[in-house]
């Protein structure tokens, strides 16, 4: 019964979906145009490169944006934060361990996404097979997130409250955007866009 109901919903939605696709085509094409040439449809070359170098890929945002600094950015800002040599040594160790684990976990995630992508090239993919592939991909992504997020749990105890506050300021997370211009931003434009001189 569930299958019949699902098919009825899909059949009903199909014309609307086809209409939406046709409408998108008539107004400049799909935002996904060109993605069909990707080897792994869900990952760009830049995504794969980031994962293979052990980069964060935005996976640690819940920690980063809640005041728990990441080791990579702490090392980038070590002079501005006046980190001691002992702090740098410990944070470097955390970063190197994280990077090694992230590279391995990233490869697992890439392989899982490649399997999902390849499965859709086959005409006989079943819902059960798809569910298994998606579960493996979700597990691989969760393992990768754990690598990155867990290291954000390790850093606050190594820092003073002032260093944590300054980190947030330097990264542009301060409540007062006029207090500090984040690295990489033009100071004049930053102040103008944030109404600092008004």
mmCIF file with all atom_site columns, C-alpha atoms in Angstrom:
data_model
loop_
_atom_site.group_PDB
_atom_site.id
_atom_site.type_symbol
_atom_site.label_atom_id
_atom_site.label_alt_id
_atom_site.label_comp_id
_atom_site.label_asym_id
_atom_site.label_entity_id
_atom_site.label_seq_id
_atom_site.pdbx_PDB_ins_code
_atom_site.Cartn_x
_atom_site.Cartn_y
_atom_site.Cartn_z
_atom_site.occupancy
_atom_site.B_iso_or_equiv
_atom_site.pdbx_formal_charge
_atom_site.auth_seq_id
_atom_site.auth_comp_id
_atom_site.auth_asym_id
_atom_site.auth_atom_id
_atom_site.pdbx_PDB_model_num
ATOM 1   C CA . UNK A 1 1   ? 0.000  0.000  0.000   1.00 0.00 ? 1   UNK A CA 1
ATOM 2   C CA . UNK A 1 2   ? 2.841  2.401  0.894   1.00 0.00 ? 2   UNK A CA 1
ATOM 3   C CA . UNK A 1 3   ? 4.483  1.669  -2.453  1.00 0.00 ? 3   UNK A CA 1
ATOM 4   C CA . UNK A 1 4   ? 1.266  2.391  -4.363  1.00 0.00 ? 4   UNK A CA 1
ATOM 5   C CA . UNK A 1 5   ? 0.736  5.619  -2.428  1.00 0.00 ? 5   UNK A CA 1
ATOM 6   C CA . UNK A 1 6   ? 4.359  6.650  -3.098  1.00 0.00 ? 6   UNK A CA 1
ATOM 7   C CA . UNK A 1 7   ? 3.944  5.979  -6.811  1.00 0.00 ? 7   UNK A CA 1
ATOM 8   C CA . UNK A 1 8   ? 0.744  8.051  -6.854  1.00 0.00 ? 8   UNK A CA 1
ATOM 9   C CA . UNK A 1 9   ? 2.542  10.968 -5.225  1.00 0.00 ? 9   UNK A CA 1
ATOM 10  C CA . UNK A 1 10  ? 5.448  10.680 -7.680  1.00 0.00 ? 10  UNK A CA 1
ATOM 11  C CA . UNK A 1 11  ? 3.052  10.495 -10.632 1.00 0.00 ? 11  UNK A CA 1
ATOM 12  C CA . UNK A 1 12  ? 1.181  13.551 -9.411  1.00 0.00 ? 12  UNK A CA 1
ATOM 13  C CA . UNK A 1 13  ? 4.374  15.513 -8.786  1.00 0.00 ? 13  UNK A CA 1
ATOM 14  C CA . UNK A 1 14  ? 6.012  14.578 -12.091 1.00 0.00 ? 14  UNK A CA 1
ATOM 15  C CA . UNK A 1 15  ? 4.259  17.109 -14.318 1.00 0.00 ? 15  UNK A CA 1
ATOM 16  C CA . UNK A 1 16  ? 4.981  19.871 -11.805 1.00 0.00 ? 16  UNK A CA 1
ATOM 17  C CA . UNK A 1 17  ? 8.625  18.835 -11.664 1.00 0.00 ? 17  UNK A CA 1
ATOM 18  C CA . UNK A 1 18  ? 8.883  18.668 -15.442 1.00 0.00 ? 18  UNK A CA 1
ATOM 19  C CA . UNK A 1 19  ? 7.234  22.089 -15.660 1.00 0.00 ? 19  UNK A CA 1
ATOM 20  C CA . UNK A 1 20  ? 9.700  23.537 -13.150 1.00 0.00 ? 20  UNK A CA 1
ATOM 21  C CA . UNK A 1 21  ? 12.644 22.055 -15.051 1.00 0.00 ? 21  UNK A CA 1
ATOM 22  C CA . UNK A 1 22  ? 11.298 23.391 -18.307 1.00 0.00 ? 22  UNK A CA 1
ATOM 23  C CA . UNK A 1 23  ? 10.777 26.802 -16.746 1.00 0.00 ? 23  UNK A CA 1
ATOM 24  C CA . UNK A 1 24  ? 14.351 26.768 -15.414 1.00 0.00 ? 24  UNK A CA 1
ATOM 25  C CA . UNK A 1 25  ? 15.601 25.848 -18.870 1.00 0.00 ? 25  UNK A CA 1
ATOM 26  C CA . UNK A 1 26  ? 13.737 28.740 -20.410 1.00 0.00 ? 26  UNK A CA 1
ATOM 27  C CA . UNK A 1 27  ? 15.255 31.190 -17.953 1.00 0.00 ? 27  UNK A CA 1
ATOM 28  C CA . UNK A 1 28  ? 18.976 30.533 -18.277 1.00 0.00 ? 28  UNK A CA 1
ATOM 29  C CA . UNK A 1 29  ? 19.244 26.821 -17.482 1.00 0.00 ? 29  UNK A CA 1
ATOM 30  C CA . UNK A 1 30  ? 19.771 24.820 -14.336 1.00 0.00 ? 30  UNK A CA 1
ATOM 31  C CA . UNK A 1 31  ? 22.221 25.977 -11.671 1.00 0.00 ? 31  UNK A CA 1
ATOM 32  C CA . UNK A 1 32  ? 23.617 22.439 -12.013 1.00 0.00 ? 32  UNK A CA 1
ATOM 33  C CA . UNK A 1 33  ? 24.507 22.797 -15.702 1.00 0.00 ? 33  UNK A CA 1
ATOM 34  C CA . UNK A 1 34  ? 27.999 21.433 -16.169 1.00 0.00 ? 34  UNK A CA 1
ATOM 35  C CA . UNK A 1 35  ? 27.823 19.196 -13.089 1.00 0.00 ? 35  UNK A CA 1
ATOM 36  C CA . UNK A 1 36  ? 26.978 16.254 -15.369 1.00 0.00 ? 36  UNK A CA 1
ATOM 37  C CA . UNK A 1 37  ? 30.634 16.210 -16.465 1.00 0.00 ? 37  UNK A CA 1
ATOM 38  C CA . UNK A 1 38  ? 31.828 15.556 -12.906 1.00 0.00 ? 38  UNK A CA 1
ATOM 39  C CA . UNK A 1 39  ? 33.258 12.131 -12.193 1.00 0.00 ? 39  UNK A CA 1
ATOM 40  C CA . UNK A 1 40  ? 31.448 12.167 -8.831  1.00 0.00 ? 40  UNK A CA 1
ATOM 41  C CA . UNK A 1 41  ? 28.270 14.134 -9.412  1.00 0.00 ? 41  UNK A CA 1
ATOM 42  C CA . UNK A 1 42  ? 27.871 15.376 -5.816  1.00 0.00 ? 42  UNK A CA 1
ATOM 43  C CA . UNK A 1 43  ? 31.471 16.613 -5.442  1.00 0.00 ? 43  UNK A CA 1
ATOM 44  C CA . UNK A 1 44  ? 33.348 19.257 -7.402  1.00 0.00 ? 44  UNK A CA 1
ATOM 45  C CA . UNK A 1 45  ? 37.056 19.006 -8.174  1.00 0.00 ? 45  UNK A CA 1
ATOM 46  C CA . UNK A 1 46  ? 37.566 21.685 -5.489  1.00 0.00 ? 46  UNK A CA 1
ATOM 47  C CA . UNK A 1 47  ? 35.574 19.632 -2.954  1.00 0.00 ? 47  UNK A CA 1
ATOM 48  C CA . UNK A 1 48  ? 37.677 16.566 -3.670  1.00 0.00 ? 48  UNK A CA 1
ATOM 49  C CA . UNK A 1 49  ? 40.935 18.518 -3.431  1.00 0.00 ? 49  UNK A CA 1
ATOM 50  C CA . UNK A 1 50  ? 39.847 20.031 -0.092  1.00 0.00 ? 50  UNK A CA 1
ATOM 51  C CA . UNK A 1 51  ? 38.900 16.628 1.302   1.00 0.00 ? 51  UNK A CA 1
ATOM 52  C CA . UNK A 1 52  ? 42.121 15.025 0.074   1.00 0.00 ? 52  UNK A CA 1
ATOM 53  C CA . UNK A 1 53  ? 44.296 17.652 1.757   1.00 0.00 ? 53  UNK A CA 1
ATOM 54  C CA . UNK A 1 54  ? 42.416 17.184 5.040   1.00 0.00 ? 54  UNK A CA 1
ATOM 55  C CA . UNK A 1 55  ? 40.751 20.597 4.855   1.00 0.00 ? 55  UNK A CA 1
ATOM 56  C CA . UNK A 1 56  ? 37.785 21.521 6.993   1.00 0.00 ? 56  UNK A CA 1
ATOM 57  C CA . UNK A 1 57  ? 35.243 21.752 4.137   1.00 0.00 ? 57  UNK A CA 1
ATOM 58  C CA . UNK A 1 58  ? 32.984 23.781 6.455   1.00 0.00 ? 58  UNK A CA 1
ATOM 59  C CA . UNK A 1 59  ? 32.254 20.718 8.590   1.00 0.00 ? 59  UNK A CA 1
ATOM 60  C CA . UNK A 1 60  ? 33.305 22.338 11.874  1.00 0.00 ? 60  UNK A CA 1
ATOM 61  C CA . UNK A 1 61  ? 31.053 25.404 11.678  1.00 0.00 ? 61  UNK A CA 1
ATOM 62  C CA . UNK A 1 62  ? 28.911 24.440 14.707  1.00 0.00 ? 62  UNK A CA 1
ATOM 63  C CA . UNK A 1 63  ? 32.038 24.604 16.874  1.00 0.00 ? 63  UNK A CA 1
ATOM 64  C CA . UNK A 1 64  ? 33.786 27.476 15.110  1.00 0.00 ? 64  UNK A CA 1
ATOM 65  C CA . UNK A 1 65  ? 30.760 29.766 15.251  1.00 0.00 ? 65  UNK A CA 1
ATOM 66  C CA . UNK A 1 66  ? 30.044 28.928 18.886  1.00 0.00 ? 66  UNK A CA 1
ATOM 67  C CA . UNK A 1 67  ? 33.413 30.098 20.168  1.00 0.00 ? 67  UNK A CA 1
ATOM 68  C CA . UNK A 1 68  ? 35.491 26.916 20.017  1.00 0.00 ? 68  UNK A CA 1
ATOM 69  C CA . UNK A 1 69  ? 38.544 27.711 17.873  1.00 0.00 ? 69  UNK A CA 1
ATOM 70  C CA . UNK A 1 70  ? 39.960 25.271 15.356  1.00 0.00 ? 70  UNK A CA 1
ATOM 71  C CA . UNK A 1 71  ? 43.623 24.267 15.432  1.00 0.00 ? 71  UNK A CA 1
ATOM 72  C CA . UNK A 1 72  ? 44.353 25.281 11.825  1.00 0.00 ? 72  UNK A CA 1
ATOM 73  C CA . UNK A 1 73  ? 43.140 28.847 12.330  1.00 0.00 ? 73  UNK A CA 1
ATOM 74  C CA . UNK A 1 74  ? 44.829 29.096 15.720  1.00 0.00 ? 74  UNK A CA 1
ATOM 75  C CA . UNK A 1 75  ? 48.155 28.302 14.069  1.00 0.00 ? 75  UNK A CA 1
ATOM 76  C CA . UNK A 1 76  ? 47.462 30.844 11.314  1.00 0.00 ? 76  UNK A CA 1
ATOM 77  C CA . UNK A 1 77  ? 46.783 33.507 13.964  1.00 0.00 ? 77  UNK A CA 1
ATOM 78  C CA . UNK A 1 78  ? 49.424 32.460 16.500  1.00 0.00 ? 78  UNK A CA 1
ATOM 79  C CA . UNK A 1 79  ? 51.267 35.791 16.410  1.00 0.00 ? 79  UNK A CA 1
ATOM 80  C CA . UNK A 1 80  ? 48.115 37.925 16.705  1.00 0.00 ? 80  UNK A CA 1
ATOM 81  C CA . UNK A 1 81  ? 46.945 35.734 19.595  1.00 0.00 ? 81  UNK A CA 1
ATOM 82  C CA . UNK A 1 82  ? 50.392 35.765 21.266  1.00 0.00 ? 82  UNK A CA 1
ATOM 83  C CA . UNK A 1 83  ? 50.374 31.986 21.620  1.00 0.00 ? 83  UNK A CA 1
ATOM 84  C CA . UNK A 1 84  ? 53.235 30.649 23.702  1.00 0.00 ? 84  UNK A CA 1
ATOM 85  C CA . UNK A 1 85  ? 55.672 28.106 22.268  1.00 0.00 ? 85  UNK A CA 1
ATOM 86  C CA . UNK A 1 86  ? 54.044 25.448 24.478  1.00 0.00 ? 86  UNK A CA 1
ATOM 87  C CA . UNK A 1 87  ? 50.596 26.329 23.136  1.00 0.00 ? 87  UNK A CA 1
ATOM 88  C CA . UNK A 1 88  ? 51.868 26.216 19.558  1.00 0.00 ? 88  UNK A CA 1
ATOM 89  C CA . UNK A 1 89  ? 53.502 22.821 20.126  1.00 0.00 ? 89  UNK A CA 1
ATOM 90  C CA . UNK A 1 90  ? 50.321 21.233 21.510  1.00 0.00 ? 90  UNK A CA 1
ATOM 91  C CA . UNK A 1 91  ? 48.045 22.849 18.912  1.00 0.00 ? 91  UNK A CA 1
ATOM 92  C CA . UNK A 1 92  ? 50.409 21.732 16.126  1.00 0.00 ? 92  UNK A CA 1
ATOM 93  C CA . UNK A 1 93  ? 50.186 18.150 17.377  1.00 0.00 ? 93  UNK A CA 1
ATOM 94  C CA . UNK A 1 94  ? 46.370 18.369 17.471  1.00 0.00 ? 94  UNK A CA 1
ATOM 95  C CA . UNK A 1 95  ? 46.346 19.801 13.946  1.00 0.00 ? 95  UNK A CA 1
ATOM 96  C CA . UNK A 1 96  ? 48.686 17.173 12.498  1.00 0.00 ? 96  UNK A CA 1
ATOM 97  C CA . UNK A 1 97  ? 46.690 14.311 14.030  1.00 0.00 ? 97  UNK A CA 1
ATOM 98  C CA . UNK A 1 98  ? 43.457 15.866 12.803  1.00 0.00 ? 98  UNK A CA 1
ATOM 99  C CA . UNK A 1 99  ? 44.803 16.349 9.287   1.00 0.00 ? 99  UNK A CA 1
ATOM 100 C CA . UNK A 1 100 ? 46.037 12.744 9.009   1.00 0.00 ? 100 UNK A CA 1
ATOM 101 C CA . UNK A 1 101 ? 42.696 11.386 10.221  1.00 0.00 ? 101 UNK A CA 1
ATOM 102 C CA . UNK A 1 102 ? 40.757 13.825 8.030   1.00 0.00 ? 102 UNK A CA 1
ATOM 103 C CA . UNK A 1 103 ? 42.625 12.715 4.906   1.00 0.00 ? 103 UNK A CA 1
ATOM 104 C CA . UNK A 1 104 ? 41.757 9.070  5.583   1.00 0.00 ? 104 UNK A CA 1
ATOM 105 C CA . UNK A 1 105 ? 38.144 9.886  6.492   1.00 0.00 ? 105 UNK A CA 1
ATOM 106 C CA . UNK A 1 106 ? 37.879 12.169 3.457   1.00 0.00 ? 106 UNK A CA 1
ATOM 107 C CA . UNK A 1 107 ? 38.957 9.352  1.149   1.00 0.00 ? 107 UNK A CA 1
ATOM 108 C CA . UNK A 1 108 ? 36.276 7.123  2.678   1.00 0.00 ? 108 UNK A CA 1
ATOM 109 C CA . UNK A 1 109 ? 33.661 9.815  2.102   1.00 0.00 ? 109 UNK A CA 1
ATOM 110 C CA . UNK A 1 110 ? 34.810 10.388 -1.492  1.00 0.00 ? 110 UNK A CA 1
ATOM 111 C CA . UNK A 1 111 ? 34.595 6.637  -2.163  1.00 0.00 ? 111 UNK A CA 1
ATOM 112 C CA . UNK A 1 112 ? 31.107 6.473  -0.651  1.00 0.00 ? 112 UNK A CA 1
ATOM 113 C CA . UNK A 1 113 ? 29.885 9.399  -2.761  1.00 0.00 ? 113 UNK A CA 1
ATOM 114 C CA . UNK A 1 114 ? 31.511 7.853  -5.842  1.00 0.00 ? 114 UNK A CA 1
ATOM 115 C CA . UNK A 1 115 ? 29.540 4.661  -5.175  1.00 0.00 ? 115 UNK A CA 1
ATOM 116 C CA . UNK A 1 116 ? 26.268 6.628  -4.983  1.00 0.00 ? 116 UNK A CA 1
ATOM 117 C CA . UNK A 1 117 ? 27.105 8.446  -8.201  1.00 0.00 ? 117 UNK A CA 1
ATOM 118 C CA . UNK A 1 118 ? 28.067 5.236  -10.021 1.00 0.00 ? 118 UNK A CA 1
ATOM 119 C CA . UNK A 1 119 ? 24.930 3.448  -8.835  1.00 0.00 ? 119 UNK A CA 1
ATOM 120 C CA . UNK A 1 120 ? 22.747 5.863  -10.766 1.00 0.00 ? 120 UNK A CA 1
ATOM 121 C CA . UNK A 1 121 ? 24.537 4.907  -13.963 1.00 0.00 ? 121 UNK A CA 1
ATOM 122 C CA . UNK A 1 122 ? 22.939 1.472  -13.661 1.00 0.00 ? 122 UNK A CA 1
ATOM 123 C CA . UNK A 1 123 ? 19.383 0.903  -14.834 1.00 0.00 ? 123 UNK A CA 1
ATOM 124 C CA . UNK A 1 124 ? 18.526 -1.682 -12.193 1.00 0.00 ? 124 UNK A CA 1
ATOM 125 C CA . UNK A 1 125 ? 19.323 0.221  -8.978  1.00 0.00 ? 125 UNK A CA 1
ATOM 126 C CA . UNK A 1 126 ? 16.830 -0.773 -6.307  1.00 0.00 ? 126 UNK A CA 1
ATOM 127 C CA . UNK A 1 127 ? 15.554 1.319  -3.430  1.00 0.00 ? 127 UNK A CA 1
ATOM 128 C CA . UNK A 1 128 ? 17.126 -1.108 -0.964  1.00 0.00 ? 128 UNK A CA 1
ATOM 129 C CA . UNK A 1 129 ? 20.537 -0.861 -2.642  1.00 0.00 ? 129 UNK A CA 1
ATOM 130 C CA . UNK A 1 130 ? 20.249 2.912  -2.703  1.00 0.00 ? 130 UNK A CA 1
ATOM 131 C CA . UNK A 1 131 ? 19.373 2.994  1.003   1.00 0.00 ? 131 UNK A CA 1
ATOM 132 C CA . UNK A 1 132 ? 22.514 0.999  1.799   1.00 0.00 ? 132 UNK A CA 1
ATOM 133 C CA . UNK A 1 133 ? 24.722 3.264  -0.309  1.00 0.00 ? 133 UNK A CA 1
ATOM 134 C CA . UNK A 1 134 ? 23.267 6.387  1.296   1.00 0.00 ? 134 UNK A CA 1
ATOM 135 C CA . UNK A 1 135 ? 23.705 4.960  4.791   1.00 0.00 ? 135 UNK A CA 1
ATOM 136 C CA . UNK A 1 136 ? 27.400 4.297  4.058   1.00 0.00 ? 136 UNK A CA 1
ATOM 137 C CA . UNK A 1 137 ? 27.848 7.805  2.646   1.00 0.00 ? 137 UNK A CA 1
ATOM 138 C CA . UNK A 1 138 ? 26.120 9.353  5.675   1.00 0.00 ? 138 UNK A CA 1
ATOM 139 C CA . UNK A 1 139 ? 28.279 7.288  8.040   1.00 0.00 ? 139 UNK A CA 1
ATOM 140 C CA . UNK A 1 140 ? 31.441 8.348  6.189   1.00 0.00 ? 140 UNK A CA 1
ATOM 141 C CA . UNK A 1 141 ? 30.415 12.016 6.329   1.00 0.00 ? 141 UNK A CA 1
ATOM 142 C CA . UNK A 1 142 ? 29.606 11.764 10.045  1.00 0.00 ? 142 UNK A CA 1
ATOM 143 C CA . UNK A 1 143 ? 33.020 10.182 10.720  1.00 0.00 ? 143 UNK A CA 1
ATOM 144 C CA . UNK A 1 144 ? 34.697 13.016 8.823   1.00 0.00 ? 144 UNK A CA 1
ATOM 145 C CA . UNK A 1 145 ? 32.754 15.646 10.781  1.00 0.00 ? 145 UNK A CA 1
ATOM 146 C CA . UNK A 1 146 ? 33.732 13.963 14.028  1.00 0.00 ? 146 UNK A CA 1
ATOM 147 C CA . UNK A 1 147 ? 37.418 14.250 13.116  1.00 0.00 ? 147 UNK A CA 1
ATOM 148 C CA . UNK A 1 148 ? 37.103 18.015 12.640  1.00 0.00 ? 148 UNK A CA 1
ATOM 149 C CA . UNK A 1 149 ? 34.594 18.870 15.367  1.00 0.00 ? 149 UNK A CA 1
ATOM 150 C CA . UNK A 1 150 ? 36.334 16.804 18.054  1.00 0.00 ? 150 UNK A CA 1
ATOM 151 C CA . UNK A 1 151 ? 39.506 18.864 17.672  1.00 0.00 ? 151 UNK A CA 1
ATOM 152 C CA . UNK A 1 152 ? 37.552 22.048 18.355  1.00 0.00 ? 152 UNK A CA 1
ATOM 153 C CA . UNK A 1 153 ? 36.621 20.499 21.715  1.00 0.00 ? 153 UNK A CA 1
ATOM 154 C CA . UNK A 1 154 ? 40.315 20.142 22.557  1.00 0.00 ? 154 UNK A CA 1
ATOM 155 C CA . UNK A 1 155 ? 41.433 23.732 21.972  1.00 0.00 ? 155 UNK A CA 1
ATOM 156 C CA . UNK A 1 156 ? 39.584 25.987 24.473  1.00 0.00 ? 156 UNK A CA 1
ATOM 157 C CA . UNK A 1 157 ? 41.310 24.477 27.509  1.00 0.00 ? 157 UNK A CA 1
ATOM 158 C CA . UNK A 1 158 ? 44.673 25.415 25.962  1.00 0.00 ? 158 UNK A CA 1
ATOM 159 C CA . UNK A 1 159 ? 43.768 29.093 25.607  1.00 0.00 ? 159 UNK A CA 1
ATOM 160 C CA . UNK A 1 160 ? 43.113 31.991 27.931  1.00 0.00 ? 160 UNK A CA 1
ATOM 161 C CA . UNK A 1 161 ? 39.692 33.643 27.871  1.00 0.00 ? 161 UNK A CA 1
ATOM 162 C CA . UNK A 1 162 ? 41.337 36.672 26.283  1.00 0.00 ? 162 UNK A CA 1
ATOM 163 C CA . UNK A 1 163 ? 42.834 34.554 23.497  1.00 0.00 ? 163 UNK A CA 1
ATOM 164 C CA . UNK A 1 164 ? 39.448 32.982 22.776  1.00 0.00 ? 164 UNK A CA 1
ATOM 165 C CA . UNK A 1 165 ? 37.824 36.430 22.682  1.00 0.00 ? 165 UNK A CA 1
ATOM 166 C CA . UNK A 1 166 ? 40.541 37.808 20.432  1.00 0.00 ? 166 UNK A CA 1
ATOM 167 C CA . UNK A 1 167 ? 40.244 34.784 18.134  1.00 0.00 ? 167 UNK A CA 1
ATOM 168 C CA . UNK A 1 168 ? 36.533 35.518 17.686  1.00 0.00 ? 168 UNK A CA 1
ATOM 169 C CA . UNK A 1 169 ? 37.327 39.153 16.942  1.00 0.00 ? 169 UNK A CA 1
ATOM 170 C CA . UNK A 1 170 ? 40.056 38.280 14.441  1.00 0.00 ? 170 UNK A CA 1
ATOM 171 C CA . UNK A 1 171 ? 37.776 35.801 12.687  1.00 0.00 ? 171 UNK A CA 1
ATOM 172 C CA . UNK A 1 172 ? 35.037 38.415 12.440  1.00 0.00 ? 172 UNK A CA 1
ATOM 173 C CA . UNK A 1 173 ? 32.622 36.830 14.924  1.00 0.00 ? 173 UNK A CA 1
ATOM 174 C CA . UNK A 1 174 ? 32.577 39.761 17.340  1.00 0.00 ? 174 UNK A CA 1
ATOM 175 C CA . UNK A 1 175 ? 29.222 41.243 18.312  1.00 0.00 ? 175 UNK A CA 1
ATOM 176 C CA . UNK A 1 176 ? 30.696 44.567 17.234  1.00 0.00 ? 176 UNK A CA 1
ATOM 177 C CA . UNK A 1 177 ? 31.825 44.284 13.595  1.00 0.00 ? 177 UNK A CA 1
ATOM 178 C CA . UNK A 1 178 ? 33.580 47.647 13.938  1.00 0.00 ? 178 UNK A CA 1
ATOM 179 C CA . UNK A 1 179 ? 35.895 46.406 16.705  1.00 0.00 ? 179 UNK A CA 1
ATOM 180 C CA . UNK A 1 180 ? 38.151 44.399 14.397  1.00 0.00 ? 180 UNK A CA 1
ATOM 181 C CA . UNK A 1 181 ? 38.471 44.035 10.641  1.00 0.00 ? 181 UNK A CA 1
ATOM 182 C CA . UNK A 1 182 ? 38.761 40.309 9.792   1.00 0.00 ? 182 UNK A CA 1
ATOM 183 C CA . UNK A 1 183 ? 41.920 39.203 7.995   1.00 0.00 ? 183 UNK A CA 1
ATOM 184 C CA . UNK A 1 184 ? 41.564 39.379 4.224   1.00 0.00 ? 184 UNK A CA 1
ATOM 185 C CA . UNK A 1 185 ? 38.989 42.203 4.219   1.00 0.00 ? 185 UNK A CA 1
ATOM 186 C CA . UNK A 1 186 ? 39.651 45.709 2.989   1.00 0.00 ? 186 UNK A CA 1
ATOM 187 C CA . UNK A 1 187 ? 39.409 47.883 6.152   1.00 0.00 ? 187 UNK A CA 1
ATOM 188 C CA . UNK A 1 188 ? 37.707 50.823 4.403   1.00 0.00 ? 188 UNK A CA 1
ATOM 189 C CA . UNK A 1 189 ? 35.109 48.630 2.689   1.00 0.00 ? 189 UNK A CA 1
ATOM 190 C CA . UNK A 1 190 ? 34.525 46.574 5.862   1.00 0.00 ? 190 UNK A CA 1
ATOM 191 C CA . UNK A 1 191 ? 33.875 49.698 7.925   1.00 0.00 ? 191 UNK A CA 1
ATOM 192 C CA . UNK A 1 192 ? 31.625 51.181 5.233   1.00 0.00 ? 192 UNK A CA 1
ATOM 193 C CA . UNK A 1 193 ? 29.545 47.998 4.820   1.00 0.00 ? 193 UNK A CA 1
ATOM 194 C CA . UNK A 1 194 ? 29.127 47.650 8.580   1.00 0.00 ? 194 UNK A CA 1
ATOM 195 C CA . UNK A 1 195 ? 28.242 51.313 9.156   1.00 0.00 ? 195 UNK A CA 1
ATOM 196 C CA . UNK A 1 196 ? 31.270 51.898 11.355  1.00 0.00 ? 196 UNK A CA 1
ATOM 197 C CA . UNK A 1 197 ? 31.924 55.453 10.240  1.00 0.00 ? 197 UNK A CA 1
ATOM 198 C CA . UNK A 1 198 ? 28.343 56.694 10.296  1.00 0.00 ? 198 UNK A CA 1
#
